[in-house]
Coordinates of C-alpha atoms in Angstrom, one line a residue:
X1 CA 35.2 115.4 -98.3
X2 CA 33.4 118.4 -99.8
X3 CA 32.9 119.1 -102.9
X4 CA 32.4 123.6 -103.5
X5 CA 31.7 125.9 -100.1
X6 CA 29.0 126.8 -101.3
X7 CA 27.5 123.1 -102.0
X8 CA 29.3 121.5 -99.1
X9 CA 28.2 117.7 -100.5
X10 CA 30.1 115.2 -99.2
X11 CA 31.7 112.5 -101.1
X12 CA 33.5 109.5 -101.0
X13 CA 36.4 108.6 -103.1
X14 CA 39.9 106.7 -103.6
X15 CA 42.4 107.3 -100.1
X16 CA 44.5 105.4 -101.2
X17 CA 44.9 107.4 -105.1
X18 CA 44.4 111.1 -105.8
X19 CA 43.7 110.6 -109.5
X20 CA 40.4 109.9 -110.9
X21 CA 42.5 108.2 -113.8
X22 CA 44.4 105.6 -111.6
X23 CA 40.6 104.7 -109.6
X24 CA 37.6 106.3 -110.9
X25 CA 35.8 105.4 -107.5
X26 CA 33.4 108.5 -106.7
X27 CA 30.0 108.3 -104.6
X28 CA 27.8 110.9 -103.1
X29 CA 27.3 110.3 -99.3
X30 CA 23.7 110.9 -99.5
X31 CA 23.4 108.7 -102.9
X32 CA 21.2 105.2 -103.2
X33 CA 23.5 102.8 -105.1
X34 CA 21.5 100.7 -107.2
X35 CA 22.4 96.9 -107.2
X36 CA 23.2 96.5 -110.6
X37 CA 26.0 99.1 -109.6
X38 CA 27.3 97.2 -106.6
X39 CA 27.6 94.1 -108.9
X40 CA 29.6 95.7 -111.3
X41 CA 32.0 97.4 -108.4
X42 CA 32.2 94.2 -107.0
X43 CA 33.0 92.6 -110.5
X44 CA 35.9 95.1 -111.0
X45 CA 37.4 94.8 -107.4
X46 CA 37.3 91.3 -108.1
X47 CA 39.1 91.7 -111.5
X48 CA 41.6 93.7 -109.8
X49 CA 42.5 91.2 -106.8
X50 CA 46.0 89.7 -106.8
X51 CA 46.7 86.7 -108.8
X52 CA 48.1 85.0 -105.6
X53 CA 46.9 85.2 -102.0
X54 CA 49.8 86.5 -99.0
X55 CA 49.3 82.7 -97.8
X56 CA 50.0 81.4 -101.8
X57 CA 53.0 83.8 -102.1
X58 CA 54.7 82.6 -98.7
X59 CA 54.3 79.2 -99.9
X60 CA 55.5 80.2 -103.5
X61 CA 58.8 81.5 -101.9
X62 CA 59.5 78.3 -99.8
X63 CA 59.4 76.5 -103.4
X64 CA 61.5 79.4 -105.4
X65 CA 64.5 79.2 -102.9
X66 CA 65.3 75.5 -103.1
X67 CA 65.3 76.1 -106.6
X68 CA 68.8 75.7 -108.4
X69 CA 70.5 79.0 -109.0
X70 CA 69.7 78.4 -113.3
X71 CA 66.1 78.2 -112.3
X72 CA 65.4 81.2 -110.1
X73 CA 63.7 83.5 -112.8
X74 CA 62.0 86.9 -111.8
X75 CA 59.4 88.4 -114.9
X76 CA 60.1 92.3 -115.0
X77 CA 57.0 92.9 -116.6
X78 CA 54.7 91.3 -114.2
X79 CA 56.8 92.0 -110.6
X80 CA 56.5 88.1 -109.7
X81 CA 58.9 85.4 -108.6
X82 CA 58.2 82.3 -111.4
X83 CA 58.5 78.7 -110.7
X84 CA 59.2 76.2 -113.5
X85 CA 55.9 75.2 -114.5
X86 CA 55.0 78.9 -115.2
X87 CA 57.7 79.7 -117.6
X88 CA 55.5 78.8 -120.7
X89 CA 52.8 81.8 -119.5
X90 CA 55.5 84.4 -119.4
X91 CA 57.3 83.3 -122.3
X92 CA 57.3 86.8 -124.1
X93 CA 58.4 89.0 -120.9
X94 CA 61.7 90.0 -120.1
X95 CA 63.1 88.0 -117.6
X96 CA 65.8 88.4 -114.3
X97 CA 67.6 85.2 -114.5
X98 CA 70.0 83.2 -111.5
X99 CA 68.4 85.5 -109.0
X100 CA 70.3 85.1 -105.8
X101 CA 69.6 85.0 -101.6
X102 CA 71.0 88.2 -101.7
X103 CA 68.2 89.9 -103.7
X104 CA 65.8 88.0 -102.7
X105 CA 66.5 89.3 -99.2
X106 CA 66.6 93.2 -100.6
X107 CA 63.2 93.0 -103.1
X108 CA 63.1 97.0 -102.8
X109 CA 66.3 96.7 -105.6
X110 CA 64.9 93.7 -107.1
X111 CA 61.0 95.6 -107.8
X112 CA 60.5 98.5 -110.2
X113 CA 59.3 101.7 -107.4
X114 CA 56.0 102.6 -107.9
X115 CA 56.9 106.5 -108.7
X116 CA 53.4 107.7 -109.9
X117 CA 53.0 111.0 -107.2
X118 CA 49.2 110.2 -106.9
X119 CA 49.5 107.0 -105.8
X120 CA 52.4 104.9 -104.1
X121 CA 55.0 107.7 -105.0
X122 CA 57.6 105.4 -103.7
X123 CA 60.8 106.9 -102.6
X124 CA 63.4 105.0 -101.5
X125 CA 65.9 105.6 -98.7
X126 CA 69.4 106.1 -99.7
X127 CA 71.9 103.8 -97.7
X128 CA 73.4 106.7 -95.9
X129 CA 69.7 107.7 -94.2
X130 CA 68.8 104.1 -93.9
X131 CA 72.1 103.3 -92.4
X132 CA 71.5 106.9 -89.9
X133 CA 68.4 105.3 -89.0
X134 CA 69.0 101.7 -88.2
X135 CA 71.9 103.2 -85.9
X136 CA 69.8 106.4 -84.6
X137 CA 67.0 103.3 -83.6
X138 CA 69.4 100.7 -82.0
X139 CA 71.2 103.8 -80.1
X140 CA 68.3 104.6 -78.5
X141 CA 67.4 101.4 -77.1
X142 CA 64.6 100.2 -79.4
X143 CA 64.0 96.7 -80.4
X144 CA 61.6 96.1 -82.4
X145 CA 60.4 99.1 -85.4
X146 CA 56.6 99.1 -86.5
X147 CA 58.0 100.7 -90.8
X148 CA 55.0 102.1 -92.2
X149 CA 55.6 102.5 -95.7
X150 CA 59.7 102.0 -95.1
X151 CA 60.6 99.3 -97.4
X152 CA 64.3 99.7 -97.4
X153 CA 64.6 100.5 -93.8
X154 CA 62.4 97.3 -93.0
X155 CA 64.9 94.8 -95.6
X156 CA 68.2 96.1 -93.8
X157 CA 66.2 95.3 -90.4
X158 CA 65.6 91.7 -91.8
X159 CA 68.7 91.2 -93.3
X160 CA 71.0 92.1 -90.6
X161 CA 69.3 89.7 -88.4
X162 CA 69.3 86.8 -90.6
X163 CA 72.9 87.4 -90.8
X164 CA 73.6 88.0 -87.5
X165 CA 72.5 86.1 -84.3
X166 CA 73.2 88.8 -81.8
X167 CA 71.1 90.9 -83.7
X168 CA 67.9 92.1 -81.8
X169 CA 65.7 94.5 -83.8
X170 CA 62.7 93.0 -85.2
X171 CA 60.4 95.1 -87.9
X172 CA 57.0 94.9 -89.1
X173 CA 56.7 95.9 -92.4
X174 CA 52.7 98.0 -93.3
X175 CA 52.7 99.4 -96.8
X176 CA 50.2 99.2 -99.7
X177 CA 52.5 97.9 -102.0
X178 CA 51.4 94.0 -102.0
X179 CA 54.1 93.3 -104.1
X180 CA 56.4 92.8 -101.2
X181 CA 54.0 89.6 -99.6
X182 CA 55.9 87.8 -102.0
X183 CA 59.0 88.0 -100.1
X184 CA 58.2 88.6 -96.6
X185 CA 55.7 85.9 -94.2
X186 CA 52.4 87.1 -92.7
X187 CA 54.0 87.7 -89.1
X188 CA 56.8 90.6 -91.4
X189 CA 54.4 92.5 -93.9
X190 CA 51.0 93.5 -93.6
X191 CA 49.3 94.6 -96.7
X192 CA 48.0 98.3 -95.3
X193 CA 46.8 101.9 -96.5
X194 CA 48.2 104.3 -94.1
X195 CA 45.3 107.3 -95.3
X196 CA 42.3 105.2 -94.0
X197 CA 44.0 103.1 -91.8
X198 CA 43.0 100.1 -93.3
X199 CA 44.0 96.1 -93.3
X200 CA 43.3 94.1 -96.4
X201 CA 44.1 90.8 -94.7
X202 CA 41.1 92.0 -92.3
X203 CA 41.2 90.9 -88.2
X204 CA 43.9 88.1 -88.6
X205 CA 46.5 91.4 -90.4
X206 CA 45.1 93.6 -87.6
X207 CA 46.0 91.3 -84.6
X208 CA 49.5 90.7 -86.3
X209 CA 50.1 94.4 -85.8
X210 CA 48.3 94.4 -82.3
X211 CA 50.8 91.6 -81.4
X212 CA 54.1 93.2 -82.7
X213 CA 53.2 96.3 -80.7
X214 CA 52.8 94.4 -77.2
X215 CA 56.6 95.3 -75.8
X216 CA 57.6 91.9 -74.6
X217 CA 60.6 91.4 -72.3
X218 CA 60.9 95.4 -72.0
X219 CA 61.7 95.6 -75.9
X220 CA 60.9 99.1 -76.8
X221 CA 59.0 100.0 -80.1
X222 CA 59.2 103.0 -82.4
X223 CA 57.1 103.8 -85.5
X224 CA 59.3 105.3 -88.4
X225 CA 56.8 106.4 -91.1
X226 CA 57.8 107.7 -94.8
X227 CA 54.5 108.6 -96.1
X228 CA 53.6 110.1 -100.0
X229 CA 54.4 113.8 -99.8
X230 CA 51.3 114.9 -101.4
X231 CA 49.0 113.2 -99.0
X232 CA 46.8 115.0 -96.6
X233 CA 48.4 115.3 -93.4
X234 CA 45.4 115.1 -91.8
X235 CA 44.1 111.7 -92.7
X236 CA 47.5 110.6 -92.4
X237 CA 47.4 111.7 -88.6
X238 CA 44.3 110.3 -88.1
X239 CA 45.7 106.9 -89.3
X240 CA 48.8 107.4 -87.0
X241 CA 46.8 108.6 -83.7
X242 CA 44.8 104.7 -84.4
X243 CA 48.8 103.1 -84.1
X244 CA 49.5 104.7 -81.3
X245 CA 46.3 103.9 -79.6
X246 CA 46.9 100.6 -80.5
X247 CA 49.8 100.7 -78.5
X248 CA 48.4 102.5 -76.0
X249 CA 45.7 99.6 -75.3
X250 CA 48.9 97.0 -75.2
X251 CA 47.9 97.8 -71.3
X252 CA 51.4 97.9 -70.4
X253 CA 52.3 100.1 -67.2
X254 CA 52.7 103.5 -67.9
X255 CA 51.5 103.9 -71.3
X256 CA 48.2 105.7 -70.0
X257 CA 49.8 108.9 -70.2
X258 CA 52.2 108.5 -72.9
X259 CA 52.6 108.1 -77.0
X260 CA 54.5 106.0 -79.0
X261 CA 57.6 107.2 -80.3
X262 CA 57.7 108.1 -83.7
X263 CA 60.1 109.1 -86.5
X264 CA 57.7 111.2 -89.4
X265 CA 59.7 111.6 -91.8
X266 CA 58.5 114.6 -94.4
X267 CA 59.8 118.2 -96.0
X268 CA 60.2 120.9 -93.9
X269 CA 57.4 123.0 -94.9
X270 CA 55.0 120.6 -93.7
X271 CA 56.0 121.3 -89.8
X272 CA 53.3 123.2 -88.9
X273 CA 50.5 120.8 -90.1
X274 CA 52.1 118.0 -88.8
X275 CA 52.5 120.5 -85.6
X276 CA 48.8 121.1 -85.4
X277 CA 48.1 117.1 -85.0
X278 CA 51.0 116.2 -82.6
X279 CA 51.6 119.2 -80.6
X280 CA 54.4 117.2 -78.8
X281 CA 56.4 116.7 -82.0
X282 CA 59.9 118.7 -83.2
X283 CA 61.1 118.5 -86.4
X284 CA 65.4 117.6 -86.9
X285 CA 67.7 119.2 -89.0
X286 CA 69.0 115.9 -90.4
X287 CA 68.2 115.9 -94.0
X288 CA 66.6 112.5 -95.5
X289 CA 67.6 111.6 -99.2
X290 CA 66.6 109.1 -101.6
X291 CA 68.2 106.7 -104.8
X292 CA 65.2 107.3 -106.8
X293 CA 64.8 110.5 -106.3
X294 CA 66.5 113.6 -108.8
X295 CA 66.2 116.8 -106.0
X296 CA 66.2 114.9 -102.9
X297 CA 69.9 114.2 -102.5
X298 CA 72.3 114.8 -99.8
X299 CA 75.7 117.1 -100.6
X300 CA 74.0 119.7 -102.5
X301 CA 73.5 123.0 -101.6
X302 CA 71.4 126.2 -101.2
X303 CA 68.0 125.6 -102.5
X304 CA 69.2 122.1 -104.2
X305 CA 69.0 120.6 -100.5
X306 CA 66.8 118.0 -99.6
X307 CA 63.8 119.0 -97.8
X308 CA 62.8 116.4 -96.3
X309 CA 63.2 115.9 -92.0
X310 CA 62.7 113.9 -89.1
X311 CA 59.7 114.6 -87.0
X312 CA 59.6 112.8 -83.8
X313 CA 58.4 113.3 -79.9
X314 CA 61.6 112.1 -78.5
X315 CA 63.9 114.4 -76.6
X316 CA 65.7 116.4 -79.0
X317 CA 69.0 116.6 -76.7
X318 CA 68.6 112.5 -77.5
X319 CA 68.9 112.4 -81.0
X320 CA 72.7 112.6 -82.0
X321 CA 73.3 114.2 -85.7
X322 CA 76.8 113.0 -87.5
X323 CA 79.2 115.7 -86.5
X324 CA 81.2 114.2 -90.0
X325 CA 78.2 115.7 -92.2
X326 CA 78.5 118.8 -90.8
X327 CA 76.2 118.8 -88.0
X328 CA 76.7 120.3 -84.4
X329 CA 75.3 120.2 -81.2
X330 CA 73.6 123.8 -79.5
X331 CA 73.9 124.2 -75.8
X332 CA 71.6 126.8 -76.2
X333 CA 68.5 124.7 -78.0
X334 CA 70.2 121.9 -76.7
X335 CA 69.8 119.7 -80.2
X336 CA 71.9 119.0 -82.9
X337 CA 71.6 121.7 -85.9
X338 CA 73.1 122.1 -89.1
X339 CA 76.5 123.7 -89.4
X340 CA 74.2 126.4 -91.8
X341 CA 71.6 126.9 -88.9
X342 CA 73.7 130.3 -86.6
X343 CA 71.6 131.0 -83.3
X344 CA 69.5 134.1 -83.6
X345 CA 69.9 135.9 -80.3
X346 CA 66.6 137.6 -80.5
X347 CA 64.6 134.8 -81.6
X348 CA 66.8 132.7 -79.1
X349 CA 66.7 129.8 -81.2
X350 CA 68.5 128.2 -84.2
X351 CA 65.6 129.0 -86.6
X352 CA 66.9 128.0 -90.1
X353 CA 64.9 125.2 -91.7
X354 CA 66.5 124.2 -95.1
X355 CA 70.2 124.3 -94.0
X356 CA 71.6 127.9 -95.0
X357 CA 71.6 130.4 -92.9
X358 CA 68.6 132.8 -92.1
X359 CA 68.5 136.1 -91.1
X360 CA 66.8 137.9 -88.8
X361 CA 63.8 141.1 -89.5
X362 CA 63.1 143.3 -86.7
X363 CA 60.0 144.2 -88.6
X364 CA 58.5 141.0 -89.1
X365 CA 60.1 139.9 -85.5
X366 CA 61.7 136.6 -86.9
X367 CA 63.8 134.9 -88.9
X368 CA 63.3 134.8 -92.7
X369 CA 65.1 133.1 -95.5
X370 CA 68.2 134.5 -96.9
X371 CA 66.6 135.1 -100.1
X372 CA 63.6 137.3 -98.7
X373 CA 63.4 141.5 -98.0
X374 CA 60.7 143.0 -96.4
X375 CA 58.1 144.9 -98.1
X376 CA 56.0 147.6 -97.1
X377 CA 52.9 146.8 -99.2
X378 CA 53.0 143.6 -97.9
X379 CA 54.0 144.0 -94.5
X380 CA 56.0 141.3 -94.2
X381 CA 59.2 139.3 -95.7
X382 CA 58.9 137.8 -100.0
X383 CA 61.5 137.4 -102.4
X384 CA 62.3 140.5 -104.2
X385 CA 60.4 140.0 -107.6
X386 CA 56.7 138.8 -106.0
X387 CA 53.7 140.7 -106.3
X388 CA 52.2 142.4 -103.7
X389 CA 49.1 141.2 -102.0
X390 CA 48.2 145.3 -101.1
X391 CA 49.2 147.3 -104.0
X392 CA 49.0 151.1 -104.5
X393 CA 46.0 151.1 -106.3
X394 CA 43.8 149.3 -104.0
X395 CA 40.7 147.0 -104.9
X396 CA 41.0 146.0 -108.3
X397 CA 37.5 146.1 -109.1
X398 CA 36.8 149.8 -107.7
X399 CA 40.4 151.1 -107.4
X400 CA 39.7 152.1 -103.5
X401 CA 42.4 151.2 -100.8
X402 CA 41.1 149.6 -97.4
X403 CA 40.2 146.5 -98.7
X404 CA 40.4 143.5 -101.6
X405 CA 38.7 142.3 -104.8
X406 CA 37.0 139.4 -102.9
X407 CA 35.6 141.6 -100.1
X408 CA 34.7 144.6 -102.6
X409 CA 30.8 146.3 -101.5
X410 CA 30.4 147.1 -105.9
X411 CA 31.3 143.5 -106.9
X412 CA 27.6 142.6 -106.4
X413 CA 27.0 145.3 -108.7
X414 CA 29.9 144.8 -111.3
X415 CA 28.6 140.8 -111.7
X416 CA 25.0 142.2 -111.9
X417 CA 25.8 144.3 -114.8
X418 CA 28.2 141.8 -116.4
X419 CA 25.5 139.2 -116.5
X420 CA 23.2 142.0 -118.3
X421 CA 25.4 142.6 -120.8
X422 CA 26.1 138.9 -121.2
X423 CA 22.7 137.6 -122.2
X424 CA 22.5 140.9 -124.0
X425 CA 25.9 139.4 -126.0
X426 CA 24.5 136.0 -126.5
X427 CA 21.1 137.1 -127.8
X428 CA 22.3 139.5 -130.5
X429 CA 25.3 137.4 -131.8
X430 CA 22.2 134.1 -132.6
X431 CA 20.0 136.8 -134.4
X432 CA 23.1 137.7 -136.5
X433 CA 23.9 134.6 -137.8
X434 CA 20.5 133.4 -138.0
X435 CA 20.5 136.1 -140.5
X436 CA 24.1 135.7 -142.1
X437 CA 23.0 131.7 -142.9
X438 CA 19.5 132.7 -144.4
X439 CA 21.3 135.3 -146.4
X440 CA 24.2 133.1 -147.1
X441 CA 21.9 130.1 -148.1
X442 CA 19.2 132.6 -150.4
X443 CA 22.9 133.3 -152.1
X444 CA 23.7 129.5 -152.6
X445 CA 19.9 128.5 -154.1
X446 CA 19.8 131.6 -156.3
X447 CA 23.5 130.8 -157.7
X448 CA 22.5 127.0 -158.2
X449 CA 19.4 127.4 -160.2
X450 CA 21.6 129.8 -162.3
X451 CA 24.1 127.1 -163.2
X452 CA 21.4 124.5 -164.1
X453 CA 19.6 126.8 -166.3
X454 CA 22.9 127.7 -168.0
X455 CA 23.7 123.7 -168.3
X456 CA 20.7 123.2 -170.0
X457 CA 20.9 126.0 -172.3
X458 CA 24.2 124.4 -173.2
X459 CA 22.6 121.4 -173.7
X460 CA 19.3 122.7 -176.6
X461 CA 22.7 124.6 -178.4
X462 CA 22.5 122.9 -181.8
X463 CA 25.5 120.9 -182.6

């Protein structure tokens, strides 16, 4: 990272939080730590370390499920599964009592989501896009899903097949919330952060993953990512390029020339970063939605809709939308579209991306959202109440046309002559006060000496 264009000093800090307040982790990358330094990081990643290993917590969970029903107690307040002898600690926590199989096989409804945006921002499937999924995945002849950061998708995976014994999808669960060791063995959940690419649990987490990707007995495998929307794409990319490699190096016939499939699942307006990285990738009209989520829901409309799609480089022509929610198949585009998203002859494509229907400018030479008109000053599509980039009056420091503020040949000038008259502002205004307080203080002597020679006039005055 870079700190200033003009500097250009790189830094490290937190991938996995964007927040200085949630980890206050900065270094310059030309910067000589000091040991007393290390020692105290150290200290405080130390101090921040789980209270129970992934190891402790598999064994912990063996012991909590041939509890009796009355002694199954979850603490709210510290996200952890309690046995008996740990009651006493927690004694002033709220509790979940009589907690059953069935939640302890869906902990995603059983732990608070971790909803702070600059961190986990943890978004839950709704059923209906989890249940799309899990069908979308099995339709298409894929057995086993590497769910990075997909906590619900991964719990309906692992439930369905400990319910069912024809079941065949396996899933590997890779998110940063370690919370979820506590239900899931080493071989199900790897404690990961997907903007660095990193294993906490180190080689033994890494070759887990390595292992799960090896397609054994022809069972195909699919990534299906959900990752926080305010991350950079590009590190995220980066992370995701290392998977697929990963896969890649499985040295199974004919992967040399081929990439993982993948479901990406992010809004819309992200498809031409996420373009840039994976050239090979189209984004579906299906739209994602959330429980824990206020905007992104399904069923509402116009600008209400969710935003958030499927990015993938599997055929579209492959990838079957639910005709019941509306959605219908092009033979033009050949994919499955919106019942919103018309054709546009000239653009020869179905070119709406947030479900309504676009329209087409033969200035601009595509399609633009409903809501946009084109403007002349801008020469191109906006909504109707922006301001223009290219206004009448031109540059607004010389009021010439032809060119902007930031590209102006007198703004050398102008900031020249507004430093002058800066340091000519701040020199005057010290001498004044300077000379206010003398005068103020000369005021404040002369009127105190005054009142003590009156006092002790007052006080000779014969009685």
């Amino acid at each position: 990272m870079s700190q200033g264009k003009e500097e250009g000093r790189r830094f490290y800090a937190c991938s996995a939080c964007r927040d200085r307040k949630d980890c206050n982790f900065f270094q310059w990358e030309d910067e000589k730590v000091s040991e007393t330094r290390l020692a105290a990081r150290e200290e405080c990643n130390r101090n921040r370390q789980p209270s129970f290993t992934h190891r402790q917590n598999v064994e912990r969970y063996k012991s909590f499920v041939l509890l009796p029903l009355s002694k199954r107690k979850f603490c709210q307040e510290c996200q952890q599964l309690l046995l008996p002898a740990e009651w006493e600690k927690h004694c002033g926590h709220q509790f979940l009592c009589d907690i059953s199989i069935a939640q302890l096989k869906s902990p995603s409804q059983l732990l608070y989501p971790l909803e702070n945006k600059k961190t986990n921002a943890q978004y839950l499937f709704a059923d209906r896009s989890c249940h799309f999924l899990l069908d979308l995945i099995i339709a298409l002849g894929f057995r086993r899903v590497l769910s990075v950061g997909t906590p619900r998708l991964h719990e309906m995976i692992q439930s369905k097949a400990s319910q069912k014994e024809d079941f065949s999808v396996r899933s590997l669960l890779l998110d940063i919330d370690f919370r979820y060791s506590q239900f899931y063995t080493e071989d199900e959940f790897c404690h990961y952060n997907m903007f660095n690419h990193y294993f906490f649990g180190g080689e033994a987490a890494h070759e887990t993953c390595r292992k799960f990707l090896y397609q054994d007995k022809g069972e195909r495998v699919i990534m299906v990512t959900d990752p926080p929307f305010g991350g950079l794409v590009e590190a995220l990319a980066s992370s995701f390029k290392k998977l697929m490699t990963m896969w890649r190096e499985t040295k199974k016939e004919g992967h040399d020339n081929q990439e993982m499939p993948v479901f990406w699942i992010f809004p819309y307006f992200f498809e031409s970063r996420i373009l840039e990285f994976f050239p090979s990738f189209s984004m579906m009209d299906y739209q994602v939605d959330y429980d824990n989520h206020a905007l992104y829901k399904h069923g509402k409309t116009g600008r209400r809709q969710s935003p958030v799609r499927i990015f993938t480089n599997i055929i579209p022509s492959m990838i079957v939308l639910p005709v019941e929610e509306g959605y219908r198949f092009c033979t033009i585009c050949q994919r499955y579209v919106s019942s919103g998203n018309q054709h546009c002859e000239i653009c020869n494509s179905c070119t709406s991306k947030d479900g309504r229907r676009w329209k087409h400018c033969a200035l601009c030479n595509k399609c633009v959202k409903p809501s946009w008109f084109h403007c002349n000053n801008c020469n191109c599509c906006a909504l109707q109440d922006h301001v223009c980039e290219r206004t009448e009056a031109g540059c607004f420091v010389c009021g010439k046309a032809g060119h902007k503020r930031s590209t102006c040949p007198s703004l050398s000038l102008t900031k020249t002559a507004r430093q002058t008259d800066k340091k000519k502002r701040q020199k005057t205004p010290k001498k004044v006060k300077m000379g206010i307080c003398k005068k103020s203080a000369m005021k404040h002597a002369i009127f105190f000496r005054k009142r003590i020679k009156n006092k002790k006039k007052r006080c000779n005055l014969p009685c």
